[in-house]
Amino acid sequence: MDDTQYARYCQQLLEEFASSTEQRLEHLPDGDSLKELGTRFKALAAGEGNLYADGPQLVSRLFTTYPDFAPAFPRDLLWFFGGECLHYMPDEEINAYQRLDEMRLAAASRGETLNMREARASLMGLQ
């Protein structure tokens, strides 16, 4: 999986998160700050704004203001956004994502595509 494929994979994860969040929050009244946050994630997933500047800010807002929703946020995206988002990951998980990144790059150098979901599950003992 090369960098372009990886970026598409992460974009898909963001779209899935934004869509499911929007559905879970549709019952909230307009103007609700959580619903507004969900709307901002949806806009970011649709290509509005700067993914690398706005994404980490939205993640930080989600994790600090609405920690109950944090478990629904894809861990892969914490790694993808990096920086301050890594504070929401334990060291063991960061190490696993570093190994996963190395596996992804090695596969790309061989012209192969790494199945990120399967590789992550295997590395983290989820299979």
N, CA and C of each residue as an Amber inpcrd file, in Angstrom:
protein
   381
   0.8550000  -1.1660000   0.0000000   0.0000000   0.0000000   0.0000000
   0.9030000   1.2310000   0.0000000   0.8550000   1.9880000  -1.0820000
   1.6900000   3.1800000  -1.1550000   0.9950000   4.3360000  -0.4210000
   1.6460000   5.4830000  -0.3940000   1.1160000   6.6160000   0.3640000
  -0.2350000   7.1020000  -0.1600000  -0.4120000   7.0560000  -1.4620000
  -1.6840000   7.4890000  -2.0520000  -2.8130000   6.5440000  -1.6360000
  -2.5450000   5.2510000  -1.6890000  -3.5480000   4.2610000  -1.2660000
  -3.8400000   4.4070000   0.2300000  -2.8010000   4.6530000   1.0080000
  -2.9710000   4.8410000   2.4540000  -3.8230000   6.0740000   2.7480000
  -3.5780000   7.1500000   2.0310000  -4.3750000   8.3700000   2.2160000
  -5.8370000   8.1030000   1.8580000  -6.0770000   7.3510000   0.7930000
  -7.4610000   7.0020000   0.4250000  -8.1140000   6.1370000   1.4930000
  -7.3560000   5.1850000   2.0210000  -7.8510000   4.3240000   3.0990000
  -8.2640000   5.1780000   4.3050000  -7.4170000   6.1180000   4.6840000
  -7.7290000   6.9730000   5.8390000  -8.9100000   7.8990000   5.5310000
  -8.9950000   8.3780000   4.3130000 -10.1250000   9.2140000   3.9120000
 -11.4280000   8.4190000   4.0230000 -11.3860000   7.1530000   3.6310000
 -12.5640000   6.2970000   3.7380000 -12.9590000   6.1040000   5.2030000
 -11.9710000   5.8960000   6.0640000 -12.2700000   5.7590000   7.4940000
 -12.9190000   7.0240000   8.0450000 -12.4150000   8.1710000   7.6180000
 -12.9830000   9.4400000   8.0680000 -14.4170000   9.5920000   7.5750000
 -14.6650000   9.2240000   6.3360000 -16.0140000   9.2940000   5.7830000
 -16.9690000   8.3740000   6.5460000 -16.5230000   7.1610000   6.8500000
 -17.3560000   6.2180000   7.5990000 -17.6580000   6.7470000   9.0030000
 -16.6400000   7.2940000   9.6640000 -16.8490000   7.8550000  11.0020000
 -17.8210000   9.0330000  10.9490000 -17.6060000   9.9340000   9.9970000
 -18.4600000  11.1150000   9.8830000 -19.9100000  10.7310000   9.5940000
 -20.1040000   9.7650000   8.7270000 -21.4500000   9.3270000   8.3720000
 -22.1610000   8.6750000   9.5590000 -21.4670000   7.7820000  10.2430000
 -22.0980000   7.1150000  11.3910000 -22.3570000   8.0990000  12.5240000
 -21.4560000   9.0510000  12.7130000 -21.6440000  10.0640000  13.7560000
 -22.8420000  10.9430000  13.4290000 -22.9480000  11.3290000  12.1730000
 -24.0830000  12.1560000  11.7480000 -25.4100000  11.4350000  12.0250000
 -25.4610000  10.1420000  11.7260000 -26.6810000   9.3650000  11.9720000
 -26.9950000   9.2790000  13.4600000 -25.9610000   9.0920000  14.2850000
 -26.1800000   8.9740000  15.7240000 -26.6080000  10.2850000  16.3600000
 -26.2970000  11.4060000  15.7120000 -26.5790000  12.7080000  16.3000000
 -27.7570000  13.4260000  15.6550000 -28.4120000  12.7860000  14.6970000
 -29.4760000  13.4670000  13.9610000 -30.6450000  13.8830000  14.8470000
 -30.8170000  13.2410000  15.9840000 -31.9180000  13.5820000  16.8820000
 -31.6530000  14.8560000  17.6860000 -30.4190000  15.3050000  17.7160000
 -30.0770000  16.5060000  18.4740000 -30.5770000  17.7530000  17.7470000
 -30.9210000  18.7800000  18.4940000 -31.4180000  20.0070000  17.8490000
 -30.2890000  20.7510000  17.1360000 -30.6620000  21.4990000  16.1110000
 -29.6870000  22.3450000  15.4360000 -29.0990000  23.3080000  16.4560000
 -27.8210000  23.5730000  16.3270000 -27.1510000  24.4510000  17.2660000
 -26.4810000  23.7170000  18.4100000 -26.7960000  22.4340000  18.5860000
 -26.1350000  21.6450000  19.6190000 -24.6540000  21.5190000  19.2520000
 -23.7700000  21.7220000  20.2250000 -22.3360000  21.7330000  19.9200000
 -21.8170000  20.3630000  19.4620000 -22.3690000  19.2820000  19.9850000
 -21.9500000  17.9540000  19.5350000 -22.4080000  17.7140000  18.1020000
 -23.6250000  18.1240000  17.7900000 -24.1100000  17.9730000  16.4220000
 -23.2750000  18.8250000  15.4640000 -22.8800000  20.0130000  15.9120000
 -22.0370000  20.8880000  15.0930000 -20.6840000  20.2330000  14.8460000
 -20.1290000  19.5700000  15.8560000 -18.8600000  18.8670000  15.6860000
 -19.0090000  17.7500000  14.6570000 -20.1060000  17.0070000  14.7440000
 -20.3710000  15.9620000  13.7630000 -20.4780000  16.5270000  12.3540000
 -21.1020000  17.6860000  12.2240000 -21.2370000  18.3490000  10.9260000
 -19.8700000  18.7690000  10.3940000 -18.9920000  19.2130000  11.2750000
 -17.6420000  19.6070000  10.8540000 -16.8330000  18.3970000  10.3980000
 -16.9920000  17.2570000  11.0780000 -16.3180000  16.0370000  10.6180000
 -16.8500000  15.6420000   9.2410000 -18.1500000  15.7470000   9.0450000
 -18.7650000  15.3970000   7.7570000 -18.2190000  16.3040000   6.6440000
 -18.1020000  17.5960000   6.9310000 -17.5720000  18.5390000   5.9420000
 -16.1090000  18.2270000   5.6260000 -15.3390000  17.9100000   6.6480000
 -13.9320000  17.5690000   6.4330000 -13.8070000  16.3160000   5.5740000
 -14.6490000  15.3270000   5.8470000 -14.6380000  14.0840000   5.0670000
 -15.0410000  14.3340000   3.6190000 -15.8420000  15.3800000   3.4010000
 -16.2870000  15.7190000   2.0470000 -15.2650000  16.5810000   1.3060000
 -14.1380000  16.8560000   1.9540000 -13.0880000  17.6110000   1.2890000
 -13.1080000  19.0950000   1.5670000 -13.9810000  19.5260000   2.4600000
 -14.0240000  20.9390000   2.8130000 -13.0140000  21.2040000   3.9250000
 -12.2160000  22.2140000   3.7630000 -11.2190000  22.5500000   4.7680000
  -9.9020000  21.8550000   4.5070000  -8.9840000  22.0470000   5.4290000
  -7.6470000  21.4730000   5.3220000  -7.5860000  20.2390000   6.2050000
  -7.4930000  19.0810000   5.5910000  -7.5140000  17.8120000   6.3110000
  -6.4640000  17.7750000   7.4170000  -5.2420000  18.2210000   7.1030000
  -4.1410000  18.0820000   8.0470000  -4.1260000  19.1640000   9.1240000
  -4.7740000  20.2770000   8.8940000  -4.8630000  21.3300000   9.9170000
  -6.1390000  21.1820000  10.7320000  -7.2530000  20.9690000  10.0550000
  -8.5430000  20.9080000  10.7360000  -8.7860000  19.5620000  11.4170000
  -8.2920000  18.4820000  10.8110000  -8.5120000  17.1530000  11.3690000
  -8.0370000  17.0080000  12.8060000  -6.7790000  17.3110000  13.0900000
  -6.3100000  17.1790000  14.4730000  -7.0650000  18.0650000  15.4650000
  -7.4730000  19.2480000  15.0260000  -8.2360000  20.1300000  15.9070000
  -9.5950000  19.5170000  16.2560000 -10.2520000  18.9460000  15.2610000
 -11.5450000  18.3070000  15.5030000 -11.3940000  17.0890000  16.4020000
 -10.3340000  16.3120000  16.1810000 -10.0820000  15.1360000  17.0100000
  -9.8490000  15.5530000  18.4580000  -9.0520000  16.5770000  18.6460000
  -8.7750000  17.0670000  19.9990000 -10.0600000  17.5280000  20.6740000
 -10.8780000  18.2270000  19.9390000 -12.1680000  18.6830000  20.4880000
 -13.0440000  17.4920000  20.8540000 -13.0710000  16.4780000  20.0070000
 -13.8660000  15.2840000  20.2850000 -13.3850000  14.5970000  21.5570000
 -12.0740000  14.3860000  21.6620000 -11.5250000  13.6350000  22.7870000
 -11.5930000  14.4090000  24.1050000 -11.4850000  15.7220000  24.0540000
 -11.4970000  16.4900000  25.2970000 -12.8970000  16.9050000  25.7300000
 -13.7590000  17.2030000  24.7740000 -15.0970000  17.6920000  25.1130000
 -16.1330000  16.5780000  25.1730000 -15.9830000  15.5750000  24.3310000
 -16.9550000  14.4810000  24.2580000 -16.2400000  13.1310000  24.3450000
 -15.6000000  12.8400000  25.4570000 -14.8300000  11.5880000  25.5590000
 -15.6710000  10.3290000  25.3900000 -16.9750000  10.4170000  25.6020000
 -17.8340000   9.2500000  25.3960000 -17.8740000   8.8290000  23.9300000
 -17.6160000   9.7670000  23.0190000 -17.6240000   9.4630000  21.5920000
 -16.2460000   9.0510000  21.0860000 -15.2220000   9.2710000  21.8780000
 -13.8560000   8.9800000  21.4520000 -13.6420000   7.5200000  21.0370000
 -14.2190000   6.5300000  21.7400000 -13.9920000   5.1460000  21.3110000
 -14.5100000   4.8400000  19.9050000 -15.4300000   5.6390000  19.4010000
 -15.9570000   5.4160000  18.0500000 -15.0140000   5.9490000  16.9800000
 -14.0420000   6.7570000  17.3840000 -13.1190000   7.3380000  16.4150000
 -12.0630000   6.3050000  16.0290000 -11.8540000   6.0860000  14.7230000
 -10.8860000   5.0700000  14.2780000  -9.4590000   5.3650000  14.7610000
  -8.8690000   4.3930000  15.4050000  -7.5060000   4.5480000  15.9320000
  -6.5190000   4.8120000  14.7930000  -6.7830000   4.2440000  13.6260000
  -5.9090000   4.4690000  12.4710000  -5.7900000   5.9550000  12.1520000
  -6.8740000   6.6900000  12.3850000  -6.8480000   8.1180000  12.0770000
  -6.0450000   8.9110000  13.1040000  -5.9850000   8.4320000  14.3270000
  -5.1170000   9.0940000  15.3080000  -3.6720000   9.0300000  14.8150000
  -3.2790000   7.8650000  14.3250000  -1.9260000   7.6920000  13.7900000
  -1.7360000   8.5320000  12.5310000  -2.7190000   8.5160000  11.6530000
  -2.6590000   9.2620000  10.4020000  -2.4650000  10.7570000  10.6620000
  -3.2410000  11.3180000  11.5780000  -3.1260000  12.7460000  11.8720000
  -1.8540000  13.0610000  12.6570000  -1.4260000  12.1260000  13.4940000
  -0.1740000  12.2940000  14.2290000  -0.2000000  13.4850000  15.1830000
   0.9630000  14.0270000  15.4530000   1.0870000  15.1990000  16.3120000
   0.3710000  15.0360000  17.6420000  -0.4710000  16.0030000  17.9680000
  -1.2070000  15.9970000  19.2250000  -2.1420000  14.7960000  19.3520000
  -2.5700000  14.2470000  18.2340000  -3.4830000  13.0990000  18.2720000
  -2.8160000  11.8690000  18.8890000  -1.4940000  11.8190000  18.8350000
  -0.7800000  10.6780000  19.4100000  -0.8780000  10.6610000  20.9320000
  -1.2240000  11.7850000  21.5380000  -1.4030000  11.8300000  22.9960000
  -2.5870000  10.9850000  23.4500000  -3.4600000  10.6550000  22.5280000
  -4.6420000   9.8520000  22.8580000  -4.3900000   8.3620000  22.6640000
  -3.1400000   8.0120000  22.3870000  -2.7580000   6.6120000  22.1720000
  -1.7190000   6.2110000  23.2160000  -1.8550000   5.0180000  23.7880000
  -0.7900000   4.5550000  24.7030000   0.4680000   4.2030000  23.9060000
   1.5930000   4.1870000  24.5840000   2.8770000   3.9130000  23.9320000
   2.8840000   2.5900000  23.1760000   2.2610000   1.5500000  23.7460000
   2.2360000   0.2490000  23.0890000   1.5050000   0.3240000  21.7500000
   0.4520000   1.1080000  21.7190000  -0.3030000   1.2480000  20.4790000
   0.5030000   2.0450000  19.4510000   1.1860000   3.0650000  19.8930000
   2.0460000   3.8390000  18.9860000   3.1110000   2.9280000  18.3880000
   3.7190000   2.0830000  19.2190000   4.7310000   1.1400000  18.7270000
   4.1390000   0.1960000  17.6920000   2.9300000  -0.2720000  17.9340000
   2.2770000  -1.1730000  16.9790000   2.0170000  -0.4580000  15.6530000
   1.5930000   0.7980000  15.7220000   1.3480000   1.5490000  14.4860000
   2.6460000   1.8650000  13.7490000   3.7310000   2.0500000  14.4750000
   5.0220000   2.2300000  13.8130000   5.3900000   0.9660000  13.0430000
   5.1820000  -0.1960000  13.6530000   5.4650000  -1.4630000  12.9610000
   4.5370000  -1.6360000  11.7590000   3.2860000  -1.2720000  11.9290000
   2.3180000  -1.3650000  10.8350000   2.7370000  -0.4730000   9.6670000
   3.1990000   0.7310000   9.9760000   3.6740000   1.6310000   8.9300000
   4.8750000   1.0340000   8.1960000   5.7840000   0.4220000   8.9500000
   6.9420000  -0.2280000   8.3330000   6.4940000  -1.3720000   7.4240000
   5.5140000  -2.1360000   7.8690000   4.9830000  -3.2300000   7.0520000
   4.3430000  -2.6920000   5.7780000   3.6040000  -1.5950000   5.8970000
   2.9340000  -0.9820000   4.7530000   3.9590000  -0.5040000   3.7320000
   5.0000000   0.1610000   4.2050000   6.0290000   0.6760000   3.3010000
   6.8270000  -0.4570000   2.6530000   7.0990000  -1.5080000   3.4160000
   7.8070000  -2.6600000   2.8540000   6.9690000  -3.3250000   1.7670000
   5.6860000  -3.4630000   2.0100000   4.7960000  -4.0550000   1.0070000
   4.7560000  -3.1760000  -0.2390000   4.7050000  -1.8710000  -0.0570000
   4.6700000  -0.9490000  -1.1940000   5.9530000  -1.0510000  -2.0130000
   7.0800000  -1.2130000  -1.3400000   8.3560000  -1.3270000  -2.0740000
   8.4160000  -2.6040000  -2.9020000   7.6380000  -3.6150000  -2.5000000
   7.5650000  -4.8680000  -3.2720000   6.4300000  -4.8300000  -4.2990000
   5.7070000  -3.7080000  -4.3460000   4.5950000  -3.5860000  -5.2780000
   3.3350000  -4.2860000  -4.7990000   3.2720000  -4.5710000  -3.5150000
   2.1230000  -5.2570000  -2.9330000   1.2440000  -4.2620000  -2.1740000
   0.0270000  -4.6680000  -1.9320000  -0.8930000  -3.8640000  -1.1410000
  -1.1490000  -4.5870000   0.1690000  -0.8670000  -3.9110000   1.2600000
  -1.0740000  -4.4750000   2.5890000  -2.5240000  -4.2390000   3.0040000
  -3.1890000  -5.2770000   3.4680000  -4.5330000  -5.1210000   4.0220000
  -4.3580000  -4.5600000   5.4310000  -4.6150000  -3.2740000   5.5600000
  -4.3530000  -2.5820000   6.8200000  -5.1720000  -3.1540000   7.9760000
  -6.4130000  -3.4560000   7.7340000  -7.2720000  -3.9610000   8.8100000
  -6.7790000  -5.3100000   9.3270000  -6.4220000  -6.1950000   8.4040000
  -5.9280000  -7.5150000   8.8070000  -4.5670000  -7.4150000   9.4970000
  -3.6780000  -6.5950000   8.9560000  -2.3450000  -6.4500000   9.5340000
  -2.4360000  -5.8430000  10.9350000  -3.2880000  -4.8370000  11.1090000
  -3.4590000  -4.2130000  12.4230000  -4.0180000  -5.2190000  13.4150000
  -5.0060000  -5.9690000  13.0020000  -5.6140000  -6.9590000  13.8900000
  -4.5810000  -8.0110000  14.3000000  -3.7640000  -8.4290000  13.3620000
  -2.7350000  -9.4150000  13.6570000  -1.6860000  -8.8660000  14.6180000
  -1.2300000  -7.6370000  14.3600000  -0.2160000  -7.0210000  15.2170000
  -0.7040000  -6.7980000  16.6450000  -1.9810000  -6.4860000  16.7610000
  -2.5180000  -6.1410000  18.0740000  -3.2110000  -7.3200000  18.7430000
  -3.0360000  -8.5060000  18.1490000  -3.5870000  -9.7210000  18.7530000
  -5.0930000  -9.7740000  18.7520000  -5.7100000  -9.2060000  17.7100000
  -7.1690000  -9.1910000  17.6450000  -7.7290000 -10.3190000  16.8020000
  -6.8550000 -11.1560000  16.2430000  -7.3360000 -12.2700000  15.4130000
  -7.2170000 -13.5640000  16.1540000
